[in-house]
Coordinates of C-alpha atoms in Angstrom, one line a residue:
X277 CA 114.0 171.8 149.1
X278 CA 111.1 169.5 150.0
X279 CA 109.9 169.6 146.4
X280 CA 113.3 168.5 145.1
X281 CA 113.5 165.7 147.7
X282 CA 110.0 164.5 146.6
X283 CA 111.0 164.6 143.0
X284 CA 114.2 162.6 143.7
X285 CA 112.1 160.0 145.6
X286 CA 109.6 159.6 142.7
X287 CA 112.5 159.3 140.3
X288 CA 114.1 156.6 142.3
X289 CA 110.9 154.5 142.1
X290 CA 110.5 154.7 138.4
X291 CA 112.1 151.7 136.7
X292 CA 114.7 152.3 134.0
X293 CA 113.4 152.3 130.4
X294 CA 113.4 149.0 128.6
X295 CA 116.1 148.8 126.0
X296 CA 115.1 147.6 122.6
X297 CA 117.3 146.8 119.7
X298 CA 115.3 149.3 117.5
X299 CA 116.3 152.1 119.8
X300 CA 119.8 152.1 118.5
X301 CA 121.3 152.8 115.1
X302 CA 122.4 149.6 113.3
X303 CA 126.1 150.1 114.0
X304 CA 125.5 150.3 117.8
X305 CA 122.6 147.8 118.0
X306 CA 123.1 145.3 120.8
X307 CA 122.4 141.6 120.5
X308 CA 119.4 140.7 122.7
X309 CA 119.4 137.4 124.6
X310 CA 117.5 134.5 123.0
X311 CA 114.2 133.3 124.5
X312 CA 114.7 131.2 127.5
X313 CA 114.1 127.4 127.3
X314 CA 113.5 125.2 130.4
X315 CA 116.9 123.8 131.5
X316 CA 115.6 120.2 131.8
X317 CA 114.7 120.1 128.1
X318 CA 118.3 120.4 127.1
X319 CA 120.2 117.3 125.9
X320 CA 122.7 115.7 128.3
X321 CA 125.4 115.9 125.6
X322 CA 126.0 115.6 121.9
X323 CA 123.9 113.1 120.0
X324 CA 125.4 109.6 119.6
X325 CA 127.0 108.7 116.3
X326 CA 124.5 107.6 113.7
X327 CA 124.1 103.9 112.9
X328 CA 126.0 104.2 109.6
X329 CA 129.1 105.3 111.5
X330 CA 128.6 103.1 114.6
X331 CA 128.1 100.0 112.4
X332 CA 130.5 100.2 109.4
X333 CA 130.1 97.7 106.6
X334 CA 132.7 95.4 105.0
X335 CA 132.4 95.4 101.2
X336 CA 132.4 91.6 100.7
X337 CA 129.8 91.3 98.0
X338 CA 129.8 88.1 95.9
X339 CA 129.8 88.3 92.1
X340 CA 127.1 85.9 90.7
X341 CA 127.0 85.0 87.0
X342 CA 123.7 84.4 85.2
X343 CA 122.5 80.8 85.2
X344 CA 119.5 78.6 85.2
X345 CA 118.4 76.5 88.2
X346 CA 115.9 73.6 88.2
X347 CA 113.9 73.3 91.4
X348 CA 114.2 70.0 93.3
X349 CA 112.2 68.5 96.1
X350 CA 112.5 70.5 99.4
X351 CA 113.7 73.7 97.7
X352 CA 112.5 77.1 98.8
X353 CA 113.4 80.3 97.0
X354 CA 115.4 81.4 100.1
X355 CA 117.4 78.1 99.9
X356 CA 118.0 78.6 96.2
X357 CA 119.2 82.1 96.9
X358 CA 121.6 80.8 99.6
X359 CA 122.9 78.2 97.2
X360 CA 123.5 80.5 94.3
X361 CA 124.5 83.6 96.1
X362 CA 121.8 85.7 94.5
X363 CA 119.1 87.6 96.3
X364 CA 115.7 86.1 97.0
X365 CA 113.9 89.2 95.7
X366 CA 116.1 89.4 92.7
X367 CA 115.4 85.8 91.7
X368 CA 111.7 86.4 92.3
X369 CA 111.6 89.5 90.2
X370 CA 113.5 87.9 87.4
X371 CA 111.0 85.1 87.2
X372 CA 107.8 87.0 87.7
X373 CA 107.2 85.5 91.2
X374 CA 105.5 87.4 94.0
X375 CA 105.8 86.9 97.8
X376 CA 105.7 84.4 99.4
X377 CA 107.7 83.2 96.3
X378 CA 106.2 79.7 96.0
X379 CA 108.2 77.3 93.7
X380 CA 107.5 73.8 92.5
X381 CA 109.6 70.8 91.6
X382 CA 110.9 70.9 88.0
X383 CA 110.5 74.6 87.7
X384 CA 113.3 76.3 85.8
X385 CA 114.4 79.6 87.3
X386 CA 116.7 82.2 85.9
X387 CA 119.4 83.4 88.3
X388 CA 120.2 87.0 87.5
X389 CA 123.8 88.1 87.4
X390 CA 125.0 90.8 89.8
X391 CA 127.1 91.8 92.7
X392 CA 125.2 90.8 95.9
X393 CA 125.8 92.1 99.4
X394 CA 124.5 90.0 102.3
X395 CA 122.9 92.4 104.9
X396 CA 124.0 91.8 108.5
X397 CA 122.1 92.9 111.6
X398 CA 122.5 96.7 112.3
X399 CA 123.7 97.6 108.9
X400 CA 122.1 100.6 107.2
X401 CA 121.6 101.4 103.6
X402 CA 123.8 104.5 104.0
X403 CA 126.7 102.4 105.4
X404 CA 126.4 99.9 102.6
X405 CA 126.5 102.6 100.0
X406 CA 129.4 104.2 101.7
X407 CA 131.3 100.9 101.8
X408 CA 131.0 100.4 98.1
X409 CA 131.3 104.1 97.0
X410 CA 127.9 103.8 95.2
X411 CA 125.0 106.3 95.8
X412 CA 122.3 104.8 98.0
X413 CA 119.7 106.0 95.6
X414 CA 121.2 103.8 92.9
X415 CA 121.0 100.8 95.2
X416 CA 117.4 101.6 96.0
X417 CA 116.5 101.7 92.3
X418 CA 118.5 98.5 91.5
X419 CA 116.6 96.5 94.2
X420 CA 113.2 98.1 93.7
X421 CA 113.1 99.0 97.4
X422 CA 110.0 100.7 98.7
X423 CA 108.7 102.3 101.9
X424 CA 109.5 101.8 104.8
X425 CA 112.9 100.9 103.3
X426 CA 113.9 98.9 106.4
X427 CA 116.4 96.2 105.4
X428 CA 116.2 92.7 107.0
X429 CA 119.4 90.9 108.0
X430 CA 119.9 88.0 105.7
X431 CA 118.7 89.7 102.6
X432 CA 121.1 89.9 99.6
X433 CA 120.9 93.2 97.7
X434 CA 122.4 94.1 94.3
X435 CA 125.3 96.6 94.4
X436 CA 125.5 98.4 91.0
X437 CA 129.0 98.9 89.6
X438 CA 130.2 102.4 89.1
X439 CA 133.4 101.3 87.3
X440 CA 135.2 98.2 86.2
X441 CA 137.8 98.6 88.9
X442 CA 136.9 98.6 92.6
X443 CA 137.3 102.1 94.2
X444 CA 140.0 102.7 96.8
X445 CA 139.0 103.6 100.4
X446 CA 139.9 107.2 99.7
X447 CA 137.7 107.2 96.5
X448 CA 134.8 105.7 98.4
X449 CA 135.1 108.3 101.1
X450 CA 135.3 111.1 98.5
X451 CA 132.2 109.7 96.7
X452 CA 130.1 109.6 99.9
X453 CA 127.6 112.4 100.0
X454 CA 124.8 112.3 102.6
X455 CA 121.5 114.0 101.7
X456 CA 117.9 114.1 103.1
X457 CA 116.7 111.4 100.8
X458 CA 119.5 109.0 102.1
X459 CA 118.3 109.5 105.6
X460 CA 114.7 109.0 104.7
X461 CA 115.4 105.8 102.8
X462 CA 118.6 104.3 104.2
X463 CA 119.2 105.4 107.8
X464 CA 117.4 102.6 109.7
X465 CA 119.5 99.6 110.9
X466 CA 118.7 96.2 109.5
X467 CA 116.6 94.0 111.8
X468 CA 117.8 90.5 112.7
X469 CA 115.4 87.6 112.2
X470 CA 112.5 87.4 114.7
X471 CA 113.2 90.8 116.2
X472 CA 111.0 93.9 116.3
X473 CA 111.8 97.6 116.2
X474 CA 112.4 99.4 119.5
X475 CA 109.5 101.4 120.9
X476 CA 110.1 105.2 120.9
X477 CA 111.2 106.9 124.0
X478 CA 109.4 109.8 125.6
X479 CA 112.5 111.5 127.2
X480 CA 115.5 113.2 125.5
X481 CA 117.7 111.7 128.3
X482 CA 116.8 108.1 127.5
X483 CA 119.0 107.5 124.5
X484 CA 118.3 104.5 122.3
X485 CA 121.4 102.8 120.8
X486 CA 122.2 103.6 117.2
X487 CA 121.9 100.0 116.1
X488 CA 118.2 99.9 117.3
X489 CA 115.6 100.2 114.5
X490 CA 112.8 102.5 115.7
X491 CA 109.1 101.5 115.5
X492 CA 106.7 103.3 113.2
X493 CA 105.3 106.6 114.6
X494 CA 101.9 106.8 116.1
X495 CA 98.9 107.8 113.9
X496 CA 98.9 111.5 113.2
X497 CA 95.8 113.4 114.0
X498 CA 95.1 116.8 112.4
X499 CA 97.2 118.8 109.9
X500 CA 100.6 120.4 110.1
X501 CA 101.4 123.4 112.2
X502 CA 103.9 126.2 111.6
X503 CA 107.3 125.2 113.0
X504 CA 108.4 128.8 113.9
X505 CA 107.2 132.4 114.1
X506 CA 108.8 134.4 111.3
X507 CA 108.6 135.5 107.7
X508 CA 109.1 133.2 104.7
X509 CA 112.2 134.5 102.9
X510 CA 112.6 131.8 100.4
X511 CA 110.0 129.6 98.8
X512 CA 109.7 126.1 97.5
X513 CA 110.9 125.3 94.0
X514 CA 113.7 126.4 91.6
X515 CA 115.5 129.6 92.4
X516 CA 117.0 132.3 90.2
X517 CA 120.3 130.4 89.8
X518 CA 118.5 127.2 88.8
X519 CA 119.1 125.5 92.2
X520 CA 116.0 123.7 93.4
X521 CA 114.7 124.5 96.9
X522 CA 113.0 121.4 98.5
X523 CA 111.5 123.4 101.3
X524 CA 111.1 127.0 102.6
X525 CA 113.3 129.2 104.7
X526 CA 111.7 131.2 107.5
X527 CA 113.7 134.1 109.0
X528 CA 113.6 134.2 112.9
X529 CA 115.7 135.7 115.7
X530 CA 118.4 133.4 116.9
X531 CA 117.2 131.2 119.7
X532 CA 113.6 131.2 118.7
X533 CA 111.9 127.9 119.6
X534 CA 111.5 125.5 116.7
X535 CA 108.3 123.5 117.1
X536 CA 107.3 120.1 115.8
X537 CA 104.9 120.5 112.9
X538 CA 103.0 117.3 113.9
X539 CA 103.1 114.3 116.1
X540 CA 105.9 111.8 115.2
X541 CA 109.1 110.2 116.1
X542 CA 112.6 111.8 115.7
X543 CA 114.3 110.1 112.8
X544 CA 117.7 112.0 112.9
X545 CA 119.6 114.6 114.8
X546 CA 123.0 115.8 113.8
X547 CA 125.0 117.8 111.3
X548 CA 125.9 115.3 108.6
X549 CA 124.0 116.9 105.8
X550 CA 126.1 119.5 104.1
X551 CA 124.8 123.0 104.3
X552 CA 121.9 122.4 106.7
X553 CA 124.0 122.6 109.9
X554 CA 122.4 121.3 113.1
X555 CA 119.4 119.3 111.8
X556 CA 116.4 117.5 113.1
X557 CA 114.2 115.1 111.0
X558 CA 110.9 113.8 112.3
X559 CA 109.0 110.8 110.9
X560 CA 105.2 111.0 110.9
X561 CA 102.6 108.5 109.9
X562 CA 101.4 107.9 106.4
X563 CA 104.9 108.3 105.0
X564 CA 105.4 112.0 105.9
X565 CA 108.8 113.4 107.1
X566 CA 109.5 116.9 108.3
X567 CA 113.0 118.5 108.2
X568 CA 114.3 121.4 110.4
X569 CA 117.8 122.8 109.6
X570 CA 120.2 125.7 110.5
X571 CA 119.4 125.3 114.3
X572 CA 121.7 126.6 117.0
X573 CA 120.7 123.9 119.5
X574 CA 119.0 120.5 119.3
X575 CA 116.6 119.5 122.1
X576 CA 115.6 116.0 121.1
X577 CA 117.1 112.6 120.4
X578 CA 116.7 110.0 117.7
X579 CA 113.8 107.7 118.6
X580 CA 112.1 110.2 120.8
X581 CA 108.3 110.5 120.4
X582 CA 107.1 114.1 120.1
X583 CA 103.9 116.0 120.0
X584 CA 102.8 118.8 117.6
X585 CA 103.9 122.1 118.9
X586 CA 106.7 120.7 121.1
X587 CA 110.0 122.6 121.1
X588 CA 112.6 120.4 119.4
X589 CA 115.4 122.9 118.7
X590 CA 116.4 126.6 118.9
X591 CA 116.8 128.5 115.6
X592 CA 120.2 129.7 114.5
X593 CA 122.5 130.2 111.5
X594 CA 124.4 126.9 111.4
X595 CA 125.5 125.4 108.1
X596 CA 125.6 127.7 105.2
X597 CA 122.9 130.1 106.5
X598 CA 124.0 133.7 106.3
X599 CA 121.4 134.8 108.9
X600 CA 119.3 133.2 111.6
X601 CA 116.6 131.2 109.8
X602 CA 114.9 127.8 109.7
X603 CA 115.2 125.5 106.7
X604 CA 111.9 123.6 106.8
X605 CA 110.8 120.7 104.5
X606 CA 107.9 118.3 104.3
X607 CA 108.2 115.1 102.3
X608 CA 105.7 112.5 101.4
X609 CA 107.8 109.4 101.0
X610 CA 110.7 110.5 98.9
X611 CA 108.9 113.4 97.3
X612 CA 109.4 117.0 98.6
X613 CA 106.1 118.8 99.0
X614 CA 105.7 122.6 99.1
X615 CA 105.1 123.2 102.9
X616 CA 102.9 126.2 102.1
X617 CA 100.3 123.9 100.6
X618 CA 100.1 122.0 103.9
X619 CA 100.5 124.7 106.5
X620 CA 97.5 126.8 107.7
X621 CA 97.1 130.2 106.2
X622 CA 98.2 133.1 108.4

């Protein structure tokens, strides 16, 4: 009797065995809870609307016919552009001029024909493209835009024509397709004259307004780090069906912390890119941008300064992912770069 009592006492002190998913057959395997994240790192609510939705554009471009103009006393190229309706940069390019676009009395300038849109404060390239039903990449090419791709209010940019008849509002909406390159090159609001970009914020609860352009990220030190723990299940480059993969996919249990690959400033948070689900994009110095897709939860805001290794999201299977995984890209300017050539070996 005493032996049985002692055995019962010992048994009562032994903790129950730890349940693991692998202890069960697949059809009875339970779902384990995701790793815990500190409560104060969670966002106060959904991210605000991006600038291209918060600041819509009126498609009121002016058609300018080709002509010649003779410079008179007191003229500047900007004044000539305002008088003719053409863009300063377009006139300069057409006449082989370079900034600061000095002109002289009696000089004959060619005014290039085109459809010119006057950029207003807060407008983005994406919203301009959406208003006219023209891909933003075509507008970038037509205007020879280059990094950092931030428009200035008062600039007149050429809007290429996609057809001889203006598209309807429904046709413009149907033609609008947002992709990673659009966000890299056309997501920042235009700055008004004599204004500077807003400094980044260090807190996810201090939300910058969507119409604020964000200052350049701090200088990056060191290389890039792995954004998540897991196995690479799809590599960079063309796939078997001919579809090109601009990054890699890393399989990971749902709820695994997604880490910033390097110091930078958050460029975008949202779900506006088809297929990538809940998405974070981070701008780094020297023209680098990192992309993190298919997340289940976003933990940062646009304009937030972040450090390498900081948790910016939790992994998931949002978008078109058929399993929990991270879609990860690195871009140098507009060019996708194979992340495996930049990440440390492991």
